[in-house]
Amino acid sequence: MIAAVAERALRGLALLVVACAVPLPLAAQSLTVRAAGDMLQVRGTGLRLIEGVVAAHLKDGRSVRVDFDMTILDKAQGASITQARQSFVISYDLWEQRYAVTRNGAPPRSISHLVARDAESWCLENMALPLTALGRFARDLPFWIQVDFRVQDQPPTAADAESPFTLRTLIDVFSRRRQDEPPGRTFEAGPFRVGN
Amino acid sequence: MRTLSLTLLLLSVLAVTPPPARAQDVEPPDGTRVESAEVSGIPDAQLSPGLRRDIDAIAGKPLTRPDVTQLARRIEEERPEVVVAVRIVARPGDEARVVFLVARISDDASLGSNINARYTVESVEIEGLKEHEISAALRDRLQALVGTRLDPDAADKLVEELKAERPSYNVWRRIERGTRRGQIRVVFKFAEIEELRWLHFTPSRSKFVYHSDQGWSGLHDIPMGNRDHRVTIGFALDDNDTLVEEYSGFRVRFESRRLGTERVGASLEASWLNNNWRSPTLAALDAVPGGAEPYRHRLTVEPAVSVALTRHLRARGGASLSSLESLRHSPDSQMASAVTGSLAYSQRWRQDRRTSQDVEASYELRTSADGLGSDLSYRRHLGHARYQFESRHNRIIADVFVGGITGQAPLFERFTLGDSSTLRGWNKFDIAPAGGDRVFHQSVEYRFHGFALFLDAGSVWDDGATHELRASTGFGFHLDHVFLTAAFPLDARGGGGTFMMGVRF
């Protein structure tokens, strides 16, 4: 009896998967580290920050504030050795069709004429993390890095507006995060050694 | 200092701008010979010799925009406290002049918060609302932005003032390129907040549902129109999810929710449906001589008028005229015509952004009317209530309905239980294949993120017959628009359970 229900369930599930086949983007971020003077510099690609609703928001000429939180861990999902927090403001130059990023704080740093991926990388590279804070991990021990970023300025979405339900809006609904959750991601990479 | 810098920057823009507007509008194409290249806004000495040399080197060569952009980036990399805009100006003799306009972020905080703050507002536009619906004073302040550099904070403040003046609208702004380089259009967009409308459009019935005992059902509504008037074209494909009958066909619905005032609306719906009947249903109908008769085609026209008594209480009255072509005695047909009326209450309380409570309650009466030429005489009552509490990722939903029919109602009016939303786990063609004229159903569901647990209980029966309370439980993945459910009757007679999935949108 249970087998029959399970079989029907699997058959239906397979049909749903075929019906709703949507290519899912794979997480493909990669990080590298190096010492730049007395600071640890982290470079990364594939953060997938400027995409979807955030990219649409920026291309509407608005800016977004993104809070980055970078934690150095002693092992995968391990204890925190040190942490850096930094806010950035990203905007999209409507005429140059390139992104501009400003690092908040004193003194502010800024850059423009970047494509989306370079703007994301620039944020990571401009996280200030002194090597001294890594202690013995700054010398020869391997460490892991956890990066968390949250977009703080919630863009208005189509759901705020009166919009009739259509297949198109259904696709929008499925591809959108819940409105009470700021867009963002957390990921971890490692092991790294300074000088790698 | 700041004023001086900005003044110099503006003067430098003016200085490199030739007087005729036409020359200003069209940038020289790539390949144009560069007459000169210069940096404005900071002294050359503040750039490295290598960078100065590379900037000078583009003079006399064909213009290549990626190279110019790269040089602008190099200036910013060397001087992190500045941002650079590139201006390429046509010169006589098919030549171009390249100017790197440099501005210090410390001189203008708005540049750090939005790079477009260096552009001049060419026009201010309003979308989603007629201009005269905004006060003249606020309109004037919006138009005062024209000709000034974009100030994001000032524009956001105006958004807040527009929201305060039109509280039933969501307001946001976006900016777009203007018609001339370096100029932008600021668009203030209004979208009415649906829950604050006096009347609501009929909710979409679109769904694609799979039930392991009943197969696939499909309905798709395609609404078109504006915020007051709408036409919806709907298609049905083998829908057996809610009624005793299985039907395919299409319908058209015209709706207006502003007839002179937003508190009065009207609708007219016409549907053309072909009906199929499951063998258990036909067998059950055959077992009751003189009972309801199955039909081959159903043509229905339903005009109605709606009135909002308050923002939360709405009344609706109308008629439902159905022509039912007999399945067994075609082309004979019956008319099932009724006067309809309903009263509906709905309200939402938001405690904060993540916590809310919703209450809906309605009562509907459909009663046949001789004056409308009905061949069937009946009266149908249906009461429904629903409560939902949501806090962060937790949601509790309680739903109950009670209905009764007196007289001889057409089959589409009869109640059923045992589908993808009622008495889940049971098959309606096992419980009451021809439906019933009495119904009671309640459901309680708890969801965490999308994971759902539920308990359904109910009964559907004919007046005078014994009725049995059935219950079922189950679990699944339920989001607002998609569900995947395994449900099991709490009674051995219900079989081994059912699996359901689908989308409702």
PDB file of C-alpha atoms in Angstrom, chain A residues 1 5 8-9 11-13 15-16 59-63 89 91-97 100 102 108-114 118 154 156 160-162 164-167 170 173-174 178-182, chain B residues 69 72-73 76 80 83-84 86 105 112-116 118-119 170 172-175 177-178 180-183 191-192 194 210 212-213 216 223 227 230 257 353-354 390 393 481 484 496-497 499 501 505:
ATOM      1  CA  MET A   1       0.000   0.000   0.000  1.00  0.00           C
ATOM      2  CA  VAL A   5       1.589   5.633  -2.810  1.00  0.00           C
ATOM      3  CA  ARG A   8       2.514   7.455  -7.489  1.00  0.00           C
ATOM      4  CA  ALA A   9       4.381  10.126  -5.600  1.00  0.00           C
ATOM      5  CA  ARG A  11       5.701   9.459 -10.840  1.00  0.00           C
ATOM      6  CA  GLY A  12       4.052  12.761 -10.037  1.00  0.00           C
ATOM      7  CA  LEU A  13       7.286  14.245  -8.788  1.00  0.00           C
ATOM      8  CA  LEU A  15       6.299  15.002 -13.984  1.00  0.00           C
ATOM      9  CA  LEU A  16       6.578  18.137 -11.863  1.00  0.00           C
ATOM     10  CA  LYS A  59      19.739  49.738 -13.286  1.00  0.00           C
ATOM     11  CA  ASP A  60      16.788  51.809 -12.130  1.00  0.00           C
ATOM     12  CA  GLY A  61      19.436  54.310 -11.078  1.00  0.00           C
ATOM     13  CA  ARG A  62      19.204  53.555  -7.377  1.00  0.00           C
ATOM     14  CA  SER A  63      22.078  52.582  -5.153  1.00  0.00           C
ATOM     15  CA  VAL A  89      27.579  51.448  -1.693  1.00  0.00           C
ATOM     16  CA  SER A  91      25.439  52.279  -8.007  1.00  0.00           C
ATOM     17  CA  TYR A  92      25.139  51.922 -11.740  1.00  0.00           C
ATOM     18  CA  ASP A  93      26.255  54.727 -13.993  1.00  0.00           C
ATOM     19  CA  LEU A  94      23.409  55.062 -16.457  1.00  0.00           C
ATOM     20  CA  TRP A  95      25.501  56.781 -19.098  1.00  0.00           C
ATOM     21  CA  GLU A  96      28.736  54.838 -18.750  1.00  0.00           C
ATOM     22  CA  GLN A  97      26.761  51.599 -18.225  1.00  0.00           C
ATOM     23  CA  ALA A 100      30.596  52.348  -9.256  1.00  0.00           C
ATOM     24  CA  THR A 102      32.268  53.383  -2.688  1.00  0.00           C
ATOM     25  CA  PRO A 108      36.175  56.659   1.632  1.00  0.00           C
ATOM     26  CA  ARG A 109      37.515  54.869  -1.379  1.00  0.00           C
ATOM     27  CA  SER A 110      35.716  54.779  -4.641  1.00  0.00           C
ATOM     28  CA  ILE A 111      35.933  53.293  -8.086  1.00  0.00           C
ATOM     29  CA  SER A 112      33.743  53.352 -11.155  1.00  0.00           C
ATOM     30  CA  HIS A 113      33.696  52.011 -14.713  1.00  0.00           C
ATOM     31  CA  LEU A 114      33.489  48.431 -13.480  1.00  0.00           C
ATOM     32  CA  ASP A 118      34.718  43.431 -11.083  1.00  0.00           C
ATOM     33  CA  GLN A 154      15.309  46.633  -0.057  1.00  0.00           C
ATOM     34  CA  PRO A 156      10.564  47.638  -4.275  1.00  0.00           C
ATOM     35  CA  ASP A 160       4.334  45.744  -4.016  1.00  0.00           C
ATOM     36  CA  ALA A 161       2.372  46.824  -6.980  1.00  0.00           C
ATOM     37  CA  GLU A 162      -0.941  45.556  -8.108  1.00  0.00           C
ATOM     38  CA  PRO A 164      -2.292  40.388 -12.201  1.00  0.00           C
ATOM     39  CA  PHE A 165      -1.221  36.788 -11.731  1.00  0.00           C
ATOM     40  CA  THR A 166       0.072  35.346 -14.955  1.00  0.00           C
ATOM     41  CA  LEU A 167       2.574  32.673 -15.843  1.00  0.00           C
ATOM     42  CA  LEU A 170       4.526  33.148 -11.377  1.00  0.00           C
ATOM     43  CA  VAL A 173       7.535  34.843  -7.810  1.00  0.00           C
ATOM     44  CA  PHE A 174       9.579  31.663  -7.954  1.00  0.00           C
ATOM     45  CA  ARG A 178      10.866  36.482   0.203  1.00  0.00           C
ATOM     46  CA  GLN A 179      10.574  40.220   0.692  1.00  0.00           C
ATOM     47  CA  ASP A 180      11.415  40.094   4.367  1.00  0.00           C
ATOM     48  CA  GLU A 181      14.772  38.527   3.666  1.00  0.00           C
ATOM     49  CA  PRO A 182      17.477  40.882   2.457  1.00  0.00           C
TER      50      PRO A 182
ATOM     51  CA  THR B  69      37.412  53.896 -20.069  1.00  0.00           C
ATOM     52  CA  ALA B  72      39.463  56.629 -16.373  1.00  0.00           C
ATOM     53  CA  ARG B  73      39.695  53.542 -14.184  1.00  0.00           C
ATOM     54  CA  GLU B  76      40.475  56.238  -9.961  1.00  0.00           C
ATOM     55  CA  PRO B  80      40.802  56.462  -4.721  1.00  0.00           C
ATOM     56  CA  VAL B  83      35.490  59.510  -9.450  1.00  0.00           C
ATOM     57  CA  VAL B  84      36.004  60.189 -13.121  1.00  0.00           C
ATOM     58  CA  VAL B  86      34.661  60.854 -19.506  1.00  0.00           C
ATOM     59  CA  ILE B 105      33.954  62.253  -3.304  1.00  0.00           C
ATOM     60  CA  GLY B 112      29.653  58.342  -3.095  1.00  0.00           C
ATOM     61  CA  SER B 113      26.075  57.289  -2.538  1.00  0.00           C
ATOM     62  CA  ASN B 114      25.123  57.298  -6.201  1.00  0.00           C
ATOM     63  CA  ILE B 115      27.390  57.838  -9.158  1.00  0.00           C
ATOM     64  CA  ASN B 116      24.500  59.334 -11.135  1.00  0.00           C
ATOM     65  CA  ARG B 118      26.899  63.977 -11.261  1.00  0.00           C
ATOM     66  CA  TYR B 119      24.222  64.129 -13.948  1.00  0.00           C
ATOM     67  CA  ASN B 170       3.428  52.524  -3.115  1.00  0.00           C
ATOM     68  CA  TRP B 172       9.350  54.718  -5.621  1.00  0.00           C
ATOM     69  CA  ARG B 173      11.626  56.478  -8.015  1.00  0.00           C
ATOM     70  CA  ARG B 174      13.852  55.372 -10.791  1.00  0.00           C
ATOM     71  CA  ILE B 175      16.122  57.295 -13.057  1.00  0.00           C
ATOM     72  CA  ARG B 177      19.012  58.293 -19.321  1.00  0.00           C
ATOM     73  CA  GLY B 178      17.861  61.609 -20.714  1.00  0.00           C
ATOM     74  CA  ARG B 180      21.224  64.200 -24.081  1.00  0.00           C
ATOM     75  CA  ARG B 181      24.373  62.675 -22.743  1.00  0.00           C
ATOM     76  CA  GLY B 182      24.950  63.616 -19.129  1.00  0.00           C
ATOM     77  CA  GLN B 183      21.279  64.247 -18.481  1.00  0.00           C
ATOM     78  CA  ALA B 191       1.431  51.548  -7.731  1.00  0.00           C
ATOM     79  CA  GLU B 192      -1.790  51.212  -5.898  1.00  0.00           C
ATOM     80  CA  GLU B 194      -4.200  46.372  -3.520  1.00  0.00           C
ATOM     81  CA  TYR B 210      -2.072  16.607 -10.148  1.00  0.00           C
ATOM     82  CA  SER B 212      -2.899  10.660  -7.772  1.00  0.00           C
ATOM     83  CA  ASP B 213      -6.505   9.386  -7.809  1.00  0.00           C
ATOM     84  CA  TRP B 216      -4.505  16.359 -13.865  1.00  0.00           C
ATOM     85  CA  PRO B 223      -6.063  38.994 -17.007  1.00  0.00           C
ATOM     86  CA  ARG B 227      -6.224  49.098 -12.148  1.00  0.00           C
ATOM     87  CA  ARG B 230     -10.068  44.162 -16.395  1.00  0.00           C
ATOM     88  CA  ARG B 257     -14.199  48.169  -9.814  1.00  0.00           C
ATOM     89  CA  ARG B 353       6.928  43.571   8.812  1.00  0.00           C
ATOM     90  CA  ARG B 354       7.075  39.857   9.577  1.00  0.00           C
ATOM     91  CA  GLU B 390       2.053  34.429  10.086  1.00  0.00           C
ATOM     92  CA  HIS B 393       8.678  31.566   8.843  1.00  0.00           C
ATOM     93  CA  HIS B 481       1.847  29.195  -5.144  1.00  0.00           C
ATOM     94  CA  LEU B 484       3.613  18.978  -2.996  1.00  0.00           C
ATOM     95  CA  GLY B 496      -3.679   4.147   1.089  1.00  0.00           C
ATOM     96  CA  GLY B 497      -3.605   7.869   0.731  1.00  0.00           C
ATOM     97  CA  PHE B 499      -0.234  12.339  -3.533  1.00  0.00           C
ATOM     98  CA  MET B 501       1.151  18.522  -6.383  1.00  0.00           C
ATOM     99  CA  PHE B 505      -1.182  31.344  -9.310  1.00  0.00           C
TER     100      PHE B 505
END
